Short mmCIF file of C-alpha atoms in Angstrom, two decimals:
data_model
loop_
_atom_site.label_atom_id
_atom_site.label_comp_id
_atom_site.label_asym_id
_atom_site.label_seq_id
_atom_site.Cartn_x
_atom_site.Cartn_y
_atom_site.Cartn_z
CA UNK X 3 0.08 0.14 -0.08
CA UNK X 4 1.32 3.38 -1.05
CA UNK X 5 1.80 6.14 1.64
CA UNK X 6 1.96 9.72 1.48
CA UNK X 7 0.81 12.59 3.41
CA UNK X 8 -1.21 14.06 0.63
CA UNK X 9 -4.93 12.86 0.18
CA UNK X 10 -5.78 9.81 -1.94
CA UNK X 11 -7.97 12.29 -4.25
CA UNK X 12 -4.66 14.15 -4.98
CA UNK X 13 -2.45 11.32 -5.21
CA UNK X 14 -4.84 9.75 -7.95
CA UNK X 15 -5.26 12.57 -10.14
CA UNK X 16 -4.87 11.71 -13.57
CA UNK X 17 -2.12 13.26 -15.71
CA UNK X 18 -3.71 13.03 -18.97
CA UNK X 19 -7.38 13.70 -20.07
CA UNK X 20 -7.73 10.03 -21.32
CA UNK X 21 -7.34 8.93 -17.76
CA UNK X 22 -10.15 11.15 -16.45
CA UNK X 23 -13.20 9.54 -15.56
CA UNK X 24 -16.60 10.76 -17.07
CA UNK X 25 -17.27 14.23 -18.78
CA UNK X 26 -17.52 12.46 -22.16
CA UNK X 27 -19.26 15.67 -23.58
CA UNK X 28 -16.09 17.53 -23.10
CA UNK X 29 -13.43 14.76 -23.35
CA UNK X 30 -15.29 12.59 -25.92
CA UNK X 31 -14.73 12.45 -29.80
CA UNK X 32 -15.23 16.08 -30.73
CA UNK X 33 -15.51 17.25 -27.35
CA UNK X 34 -14.24 20.97 -26.66
CA UNK X 35 -11.46 19.92 -24.44
CA UNK X 36 -10.43 16.83 -26.64
CA UNK X 37 -10.11 19.18 -29.72
CA UNK X 38 -7.99 21.44 -27.70
CA UNK X 39 -5.47 18.50 -26.94
CA UNK X 40 -5.79 16.98 -30.36
CA UNK X 41 -4.69 20.53 -32.07
CA UNK X 42 -2.13 21.04 -29.01
CA UNK X 43 -3.35 24.63 -28.62
CA UNK X 44 -5.28 25.75 -25.38
CA UNK X 45 -7.90 28.30 -25.27
CA UNK X 46 -9.13 30.49 -22.47
CA UNK X 47 -11.77 28.03 -20.42
CA UNK X 48 -14.33 28.41 -17.84
CA UNK X 49 -15.17 24.95 -16.21
CA UNK X 50 -18.64 25.16 -14.62
CA UNK X 51 -19.76 22.01 -12.82
CA UNK X 52 -20.63 20.76 -9.14
CA UNK X 53 -17.94 20.02 -6.41
CA UNK X 54 -15.97 16.48 -7.21
CA UNK X 55 -16.67 16.47 -10.74
CA UNK X 56 -13.09 17.11 -12.11
CA UNK X 57 -12.45 20.82 -13.00
CA UNK X 58 -9.07 20.99 -11.28
CA UNK X 59 -7.94 17.72 -12.81
CA UNK X 60 -9.03 18.75 -16.16
CA UNK X 61 -7.17 21.93 -16.01
CA UNK X 62 -3.99 20.14 -14.90
CA UNK X 63 -4.26 17.43 -17.49
CA UNK X 64 -4.60 20.04 -20.09
CA UNK X 65 -1.50 21.67 -19.06
CA UNK X 66 0.45 18.41 -18.82
CA UNK X 67 -0.89 17.62 -22.40
CA UNK X 68 1.02 20.79 -23.91
CA UNK X 69 3.55 20.66 -21.46
CA UNK X 70 2.89 24.26 -20.03
CA UNK X 71 3.57 25.53 -16.63
CA UNK X 72 0.38 25.13 -14.10
CA UNK X 73 -0.28 27.75 -11.83
CA UNK X 74 -3.02 27.13 -9.59
CA UNK X 75 -4.72 29.74 -7.61
CA UNK X 76 -8.05 30.10 -5.43
CA UNK X 77 -10.21 33.15 -5.59
CA UNK X 78 -11.21 32.57 -2.08
CA UNK X 79 -7.32 33.37 -0.68
CA UNK X 80 -5.85 35.39 -3.64
CA UNK X 81 -6.45 38.80 -4.63
CA UNK X 82 -5.20 41.25 -7.55
CA UNK X 83 -1.69 41.53 -6.13
CA UNK X 84 -1.28 37.51 -6.55
CA UNK X 85 -2.61 37.79 -10.05
CA UNK X 86 -0.17 40.53 -11.04
CA UNK X 87 2.64 38.38 -9.29
CA UNK X 88 1.87 35.38 -11.26
CA UNK X 89 1.51 37.36 -14.56
CA UNK X 90 5.11 38.76 -14.01
CA UNK X 91 6.21 35.11 -13.62
CA UNK X 92 4.24 34.13 -16.82
CA UNK X 93 6.03 36.81 -18.80
CA UNK X 94 9.52 35.69 -17.78
CA UNK X 95 8.24 32.16 -18.87
CA UNK X 96 7.25 33.58 -22.31
CA UNK X 97 10.66 35.11 -22.80
CA UNK X 98 12.11 31.71 -22.73
CA UNK X 99 9.61 30.10 -24.78
CA UNK X 100 7.41 28.55 -22.25
CA UNK X 101 3.83 28.87 -21.84
CA UNK X 102 1.80 29.14 -18.58
CA UNK X 103 -1.83 28.04 -17.70
CA UNK X 104 -3.47 30.00 -14.87
CA UNK X 105 -5.93 28.17 -13.07
CA UNK X 106 -8.13 30.19 -10.75
CA UNK X 107 -10.67 28.06 -8.56
CA UNK X 108 -13.84 29.43 -7.47
CA UNK X 109 -13.53 32.07 -9.87
CA UNK X 110 -16.89 33.73 -9.29
CA UNK X 111 -15.36 34.62 -5.86
CA UNK X 112 -13.42 37.56 -7.56
CA UNK X 113 -15.28 40.72 -7.63
CA UNK X 114 -15.68 42.80 -11.15
CA UNK X 115 -12.33 44.87 -10.40
CA UNK X 116 -10.59 41.48 -9.92
CA UNK X 117 -12.04 39.86 -12.79
CA UNK X 118 -11.26 43.03 -15.20
CA UNK X 119 -7.75 42.74 -14.01
CA UNK X 120 -7.28 39.38 -15.91
CA UNK X 121 -8.38 40.84 -19.16
CA UNK X 122 -5.27 42.57 -20.65
CA UNK X 123 -3.04 39.43 -19.86
CA UNK X 124 -5.68 37.42 -21.73
CA UNK X 125 -5.72 39.63 -24.65
CA UNK X 126 -1.82 39.78 -25.05
CA UNK X 127 -1.60 35.96 -24.57
CA UNK X 128 0.78 36.13 -21.43
CA UNK X 129 -1.34 33.20 -19.99
CA UNK X 130 -3.89 30.90 -20.90
CA UNK X 131 -6.68 31.17 -18.41
CA UNK X 132 -8.90 28.41 -17.01
CA UNK X 133 -11.13 28.90 -14.26
CA UNK X 134 -13.71 26.89 -12.30
CA UNK X 135 -16.80 27.55 -10.84
CA UNK X 136 -19.99 25.86 -9.17
CA UNK X 137 -21.93 28.98 -9.99
CA UNK X 138 -23.63 29.88 -13.34
CA UNK X 139 -21.15 32.12 -15.35
CA UNK X 140 -23.97 33.96 -16.93
CA UNK X 141 -24.77 35.68 -13.54
CA UNK X 142 -21.54 35.52 -11.85
CA UNK X 143 -18.74 36.56 -14.23
CA UNK X 144 -18.59 39.72 -16.08
CA UNK X 145 -19.36 39.72 -19.56
CA UNK X 146 -15.85 41.04 -20.53
CA UNK X 147 -14.35 37.87 -19.24
CA UNK X 148 -16.86 35.57 -20.54
CA UNK X 149 -16.49 36.84 -24.22
CA UNK X 150 -12.86 35.86 -23.90
CA UNK X 151 -13.53 32.24 -22.72
CA UNK X 152 -15.26 29.25 -23.87
CA UNK X 153 -17.55 27.54 -21.21
CA UNK X 154 -17.37 23.85 -20.50
CA UNK X 155 -20.23 22.35 -18.50
CA UNK X 156 -19.30 19.65 -16.25
CA UNK X 157 -21.90 16.89 -14.93
CA UNK X 158 -21.95 14.98 -11.77
CA UNK X 159 -20.03 11.64 -12.21
CA UNK X 160 -22.48 8.81 -12.59
CA UNK X 161 -22.58 5.50 -10.62
CA UNK X 162 -20.61 3.45 -13.00
CA UNK X 163 -18.11 6.32 -13.13
CA UNK X 164 -17.78 6.08 -9.19
CA UNK X 165 -17.31 2.63 -9.24
CA UNK X 166 -14.47 2.89 -11.75
CA UNK X 167 -12.73 5.19 -9.47
CA UNK X 168 -13.39 2.61 -6.61
CA UNK X 169 -11.45 -0.10 -8.52
CA UNK X 170 -8.60 2.26 -9.27
CA UNK X 171 -8.51 3.34 -5.74
CA UNK X 172 -7.88 -0.42 -4.85
CA UNK X 173 -5.23 -1.25 -7.30
CA UNK X 174 -3.43 2.19 -6.44
CA UNK X 175 -3.42 1.37 -2.69
CA UNK X 176 -3.08 -2.40 -3.36
CA UNK X 177 -5.83 -3.27 -1.01
CA UNK X 178 -9.43 -4.32 -1.18
CA UNK X 179 -12.10 -2.19 0.39
CA UNK X 180 -13.99 -3.90 3.25
CA UNK X 181 -17.09 -3.59 1.57
CA UNK X 182 -19.93 -6.03 0.41
CA UNK X 183 -20.79 -5.78 -3.51
CA UNK X 184 -23.98 -3.80 -2.78
CA UNK X 185 -22.26 -1.79 -0.33
CA UNK X 186 -19.71 -0.73 -3.10
CA UNK X 187 -22.60 0.45 -5.24
CA UNK X 188 -24.13 2.18 -2.25
CA UNK X 189 -20.91 4.08 -1.69
CA UNK X 190 -20.88 5.12 -5.36
CA UNK X 191 -24.49 6.22 -5.10
CA UNK X 192 -24.40 8.10 -1.61
CA UNK X 193 -21.13 10.07 -3.13
CA UNK X 194 -23.86 11.89 -5.28
CA UNK X 195 -21.58 12.45 -8.26
CA UNK X 196 -18.43 13.72 -6.10
CA UNK X 197 -15.18 11.96 -6.83
CA UNK X 198 -13.53 13.76 -4.09
CA UNK X 199 -15.85 12.68 -1.44
CA UNK X 200 -15.87 9.18 -2.61
CA UNK X 201 -11.98 8.78 -2.42
CA UNK X 202 -11.82 10.49 0.83
CA UNK X 203 -14.53 8.07 2.26
CA UNK X 204 -12.39 4.91 0.31
CA UNK X 205 -9.13 6.28 2.19
CA UNK X 206 -10.83 6.24 5.67
CA UNK X 207 -12.48 2.73 5.12
CA UNK X 208 -9.26 1.00 4.00
CA UNK X 209 -7.21 2.79 6.99
CA UNK X 210 -9.95 1.97 9.53
CA UNK X 211 -9.20 -1.88 9.64
CA UNK X 212 -12.67 -3.23 9.84
CA UNK X 213 -12.74 -7.14 10.78
CA UNK X 214 -15.66 -7.89 8.37
CA UNK X 215 -17.08 -6.56 5.10
CA UNK X 216 -19.57 -3.88 5.94
CA UNK X 217 -23.05 -4.12 4.26
CA UNK X 218 -24.98 -1.02 2.91
CA UNK X 219 -26.46 -0.46 6.34
CA UNK X 220 -23.21 -0.72 8.25
CA UNK X 221 -21.86 1.64 5.72
CA UNK X 222 -24.19 4.33 6.73
CA UNK X 223 -23.47 3.79 10.56
CA UNK X 224 -19.92 4.33 9.93
CA UNK X 225 -19.55 7.29 7.36
CA UNK X 226 -21.58 10.63 7.21
CA UNK X 227 -23.64 10.80 3.91
CA UNK X 228 -22.38 13.54 1.48
CA UNK X 229 -25.12 16.45 2.08
CA UNK X 230 -27.19 16.75 -1.28
CA UNK X 231 -26.42 19.96 -3.45
CA UNK X 232 -28.79 22.73 -2.25
CA UNK X 233 -27.05 26.00 -1.51
CA UNK X 234 -29.13 28.60 -0.05
CA UNK X 235 -28.36 31.51 -2.30
CA UNK X 236 -26.75 29.82 -5.36
CA UNK X 237 -27.78 28.08 -8.55
CA UNK X 238 -29.08 24.88 -7.12
CA UNK X 239 -31.40 27.07 -4.63
CA UNK X 240 -33.14 28.64 -7.79
CA UNK X 241 -33.06 25.26 -9.60
CA UNK X 242 -34.68 23.27 -6.84
CA UNK X 243 -37.54 26.25 -6.27
CA UNK X 244 -38.03 26.34 -9.80
CA UNK X 245 -38.58 22.41 -10.17
CA UNK X 246 -41.15 22.87 -7.42
CA UNK X 247 -42.90 25.66 -8.80
CA UNK X 248 -43.06 24.06 -12.38
CA UNK X 249 -44.08 20.65 -11.24
CA UNK X 250 -46.96 22.15 -9.22
CA UNK X 251 -48.04 24.27 -12.23
CA UNK X 252 -48.07 20.99 -14.24
CA UNK X 253 -50.20 19.25 -11.43
CA UNK X 254 -47.30 16.50 -11.04
CA UNK X 255 -48.00 16.26 -7.27
CA UNK X 256 -45.37 13.40 -6.82
CA UNK X 257 -42.77 15.37 -8.73
CA UNK X 258 -43.41 18.53 -6.48
CA UNK X 259 -43.25 16.26 -3.40
CA UNK X 260 -39.68 15.25 -4.43
CA UNK X 261 -38.47 18.73 -5.29
CA UNK X 262 -39.58 19.91 -2.17
CA UNK X 263 -37.98 17.00 -0.10
CA UNK X 264 -34.83 17.78 -2.07
CA UNK X 265 -35.06 21.25 -0.84
CA UNK X 266 -35.67 20.43 2.68
CA UNK X 267 -33.17 17.69 3.11
CA UNK X 268 -30.35 20.09 1.70
CA UNK X 269 -30.90 22.45 4.60
CA UNK X 270 -33.04 25.26 2.53
CA UNK X 271 -35.07 27.73 4.74
CA UNK X 272 -38.56 26.41 5.25
CA UNK X 273 -39.93 29.97 5.33
CA UNK X 274 -38.70 30.86 2.03
CA UNK X 275 -40.31 27.46 0.83
CA UNK X 276 -43.79 28.60 2.35
CA UNK X 277 -43.32 32.18 0.77
CA UNK X 278 -43.05 30.74 -2.72
CA UNK X 279 -45.91 28.23 -2.14
CA UNK X 280 -48.38 30.89 -0.78
CA UNK X 281 -47.45 33.12 -4.01
CA UNK X 282 -48.25 30.08 -5.91
CA UNK X 283 -51.72 29.80 -4.42
CA UNK X 284 -52.49 33.30 -5.34
CA UNK X 285 -50.93 33.64 -8.70
CA UNK X 286 -51.25 30.07 -10.34
CA UNK X 287 -54.33 28.82 -8.54
CA UNK X 288 -56.18 32.06 -7.57
CA UNK X 289 -59.92 31.94 -7.68
CA UNK X 290 -60.02 28.58 -9.27
CA UNK X 291 -59.66 27.42 -5.73
CA UNK X 292 -60.03 30.26 -3.11
CA UNK X 293 -59.08 27.81 -0.14
CA UNK X 294 -55.53 27.26 -1.58
CA UNK X 295 -54.63 30.79 -0.19
CA UNK X 296 -56.23 29.84 3.19
CA UNK X 297 -54.41 26.44 3.18
CA UNK X 298 -51.06 28.02 2.54
CA UNK X 299 -51.43 30.38 5.29
CA UNK X 300 -52.68 27.92 7.77
CA UNK X 301 -49.80 25.39 6.76
CA UNK X 302 -47.32 28.33 7.18
CA UNK X 303 -48.71 28.97 10.52
CA UNK X 304 -48.73 25.47 11.76
CA UNK X 305 -45.14 25.16 10.77
CA UNK X 306 -44.04 28.21 12.75
CA UNK X 307 -45.87 26.93 15.70
CA UNK X 308 -44.69 23.43 15.53
CA UNK X 309 -41.27 23.46 13.91
CA UNK X 310 -39.82 20.60 12.52
CA UNK X 311 -40.23 17.74 12.13
CA UNK X 312 -43.88 17.76 13.29
CA UNK X 313 -44.45 20.70 11.28
CA UNK X 314 -42.88 19.14 8.01
CA UNK X 315 -46.44 17.15 7.60
CA UNK X 316 -48.08 20.86 7.09
CA UNK X 317 -45.74 21.39 4.44
CA UNK X 318 -46.45 18.08 2.73
CA UNK X 319 -50.08 18.70 2.94
CA UNK X 320 -49.80 21.97 1.35
CA UNK X 321 -47.68 20.75 -1.60
CA UNK X 322 -50.46 18.09 -2.10
CA UNK X 323 -53.36 20.50 -2.14
CA UNK X 324 -51.63 22.93 -4.36
CA UNK X 325 -50.64 20.08 -6.90
CA UNK X 326 -54.16 18.83 -7.00
CA UNK X 327 -55.91 21.99 -7.45
CA UNK X 328 -57.16 23.57 -10.57
CA UNK X 329 -54.75 26.18 -11.86
CA UNK X 330 -55.82 29.60 -13.24
CA UNK X 331 -53.73 32.70 -13.70
CA UNK X 332 -56.74 34.93 -14.50
CA UNK X 333 -56.18 36.57 -11.05
CA UNK X 334 -52.53 37.53 -11.84
CA UNK X 335 -53.45 38.44 -15.43
CA UNK X 336 -56.22 40.84 -14.18
CA UNK X 337 -53.61 42.30 -11.71
CA UNK X 338 -50.98 43.13 -14.39
CA UNK X 339 -53.55 44.46 -16.78
CA UNK X 340 -55.19 46.72 -14.45
CA UNK X 341 -51.76 47.97 -13.16
CA UNK X 342 -50.74 48.71 -16.56
CA UNK X 343 -53.81 50.47 -17.42
CA UNK X 344 -53.55 52.69 -14.26
CA UNK X 345 -50.06 53.61 -15.43
CA UNK X 346 -51.11 54.62 -18.82
CA UNK X 347 -54.39 56.77 -17.88
CA UNK X 348 -52.73 59.18 -15.53
CA UNK X 349 -54.84 60.86 -12.88
CA UNK X 350 -58.30 60.60 -14.32
CA UNK X 351 -60.68 61.28 -11.38
CA UNK X 352 -63.60 58.85 -10.33
CA UNK X 353 -67.15 59.53 -11.93
CA UNK X 354 -68.94 61.97 -9.58
CA UNK X 355 -71.92 59.56 -9.25
CA UNK X 356 -69.82 57.21 -7.16
CA UNK X 357 -68.28 60.07 -4.88
CA UNK X 358 -69.64 60.82 -1.41
CA UNK X 359 -71.20 64.47 -1.02
CA UNK X 360 -70.58 65.20 2.49
CA UNK X 361 -70.77 69.12 1.90
CA UNK X 362 -73.47 71.30 0.30
CA UNK X 363 -70.79 72.53 -2.04
CA UNK X 364 -69.72 69.03 -3.29
CA UNK X 365 -73.57 68.12 -3.83
CA UNK X 366 -74.06 71.55 -5.82
CA UNK X 367 -70.96 70.25 -7.74
CA UNK X 368 -72.75 67.01 -8.62
CA UNK X 369 -70.87 64.74 -6.42
CA UNK X 370 -73.28 61.51 -5.72
CA UNK X 371 -75.59 62.69 -8.36
CA UNK X 372 -77.54 59.77 -10.13
CA UNK X 373 -75.73 57.22 -7.53
CA UNK X 374 -77.85 54.17 -7.52
CA UNK X 375 -77.89 51.84 -4.25
CA UNK X 376 -77.75 48.14 -5.56
CA UNK X 377 -79.38 46.52 -2.91
CA UNK X 378 -82.56 48.59 -3.57
CA UNK X 379 -82.65 47.34 -7.01
CA UNK X 380 -84.68 44.37 -8.01
CA UNK X 381 -81.60 42.26 -9.52
CA UNK X 382 -79.21 43.95 -7.00
CA UNK X 383 -77.38 45.27 -10.02
CA UNK X 384 -77.30 48.68 -11.30
CA UNK X 385 -74.81 48.73 -14.15
CA UNK X 386 -73.80 52.22 -13.20
CA UNK X 387 -70.36 53.47 -14.64
CA UNK X 388 -67.49 53.29 -12.18
CA UNK X 389 -64.78 53.93 -14.45
CA UNK X 390 -63.36 57.42 -15.13
CA UNK X 391 -65.94 59.49 -17.27
CA UNK X 392 -63.09 59.84 -19.92
CA UNK X 393 -62.24 56.21 -20.10
CA UNK X 394 -64.06 53.37 -21.90
CA UNK X 395 -65.03 50.34 -20.12
CA UNK X 396 -62.12 48.05 -19.64
CA UNK X 397 -61.94 44.22 -19.33
CA UNK X 398 -59.37 43.00 -16.75
CA UNK X 399 -60.46 39.93 -15.39
CA UNK X 400 -61.48 37.12 -17.27
CA UNK X 401 -62.55 33.90 -15.14
CA UNK X 402 -61.85 30.54 -16.77
CA UNK X 403 -64.00 27.50 -16.98
CA UNK X 404 -62.19 25.77 -14.21
CA UNK X 405 -62.70 24.95 -10.47
CA UNK X 406 -64.70 27.54 -8.68
CA UNK X 407 -63.89 30.13 -11.28
CA UNK X 408 -66.37 28.49 -13.54
CA UNK X 409 -69.05 29.75 -10.95
CA UNK X 410 -67.44 33.02 -11.14
CA UNK X 411 -67.59 33.09 -14.79
CA UNK X 412 -71.28 32.64 -14.73
CA UNK X 413 -71.74 35.66 -12.37
CA UNK X 414 -69.41 37.87 -14.47
CA UNK X 415 -71.27 37.00 -17.66
CA UNK X 416 -74.78 37.45 -16.08
CA UNK X 417 -73.71 40.81 -15.03
CA UNK X 418 -72.27 41.71 -18.49
CA UNK X 419 -75.53 40.74 -19.90
CA UNK X 420 -77.63 42.98 -17.65
CA UNK X 421 -75.39 45.87 -18.25
CA UNK X 422 -75.87 45.48 -22.08
CA UNK X 423 -79.61 45.40 -21.58
CA UNK X 424 -79.48 48.44 -19.27
CA UNK X 425 -77.85 50.38 -22.24
CA UNK X 426 -80.61 49.46 -24.40
#
């Protein structure tokens, strides 16, 4: 068994792209990275993907493939001064005919000014730049930097990829993992696409000297599972809430329950989830089921009073109710249309017939003149104009033939017909 102070994940890092596991979209035939190696010419590149998927490994392998100096840097611990120092060294390299690949991990951590510092060096070819990020480059990197780089998207490693790494680790260490066959597959699955987590776990299991092979249940007891991706402010946060929202809108209740569970098990703020679900009740269900809003508020209050885990059931009940409710955006569209009209129409006053006249002068000016008190009419409906006198009648709310809104539609059509008859 080989023994060094460096972690196993670092010791086993591939030297060429042919040794890299997975990422066939980039490394396979006609893949962006494969073409760079075949042409023996590297381009500036942003590698975007989740932790442990091989971003640093690919950058190192590319530097090796064209015999360039590899200069790694972390945006968490480095600043503008470190970048300039690396560029000075790269200039000296270039004078002796040697290239430099500058790799900056967590590049999204650099602010705009720090990112702009890189631009002149990319323009004059002082370095080939590669940055790694777990965040969407479109939102977290300057357009000026993005325009000078290709973007390579990496995926989490699948179970088969991780099983290959387990076999490689055993050969590298010359020792078999103390796991049953089912437990080996289970280890690959719970690593959730993260090779670094997997290899760190392999290193621990081999050094722990277990007397017997562990099964899947034993494995869960002796290691901490990798926390699912679900950062509270990054891309995954918005991806997960989008998945919840779109699943509910599609009335795919089971999928909505799954994505809700993903959010909760990854440590998302339940209050944020309740806030979004309450908005969904108003925006996507509306008056097709007026109870949806009340259920949302009640579930929210129940969770606030009970907390987790007891209150989790209130969240589940809410998701099921929203997923199985009839959907209507008539409420939302009515709001948008009314607001747009209000902005365009300026400060038109209400018609005088619907204004109160508490003083003699206001009565003389016509306030309240011609007002009809609806409850005193035979039908309970007068058809009097309530829009500004200089505005034609508008139609903002259009109920649909779905859920409770079907009944509302009948009422609105009844009143519209009465209004037409009164005009005649």
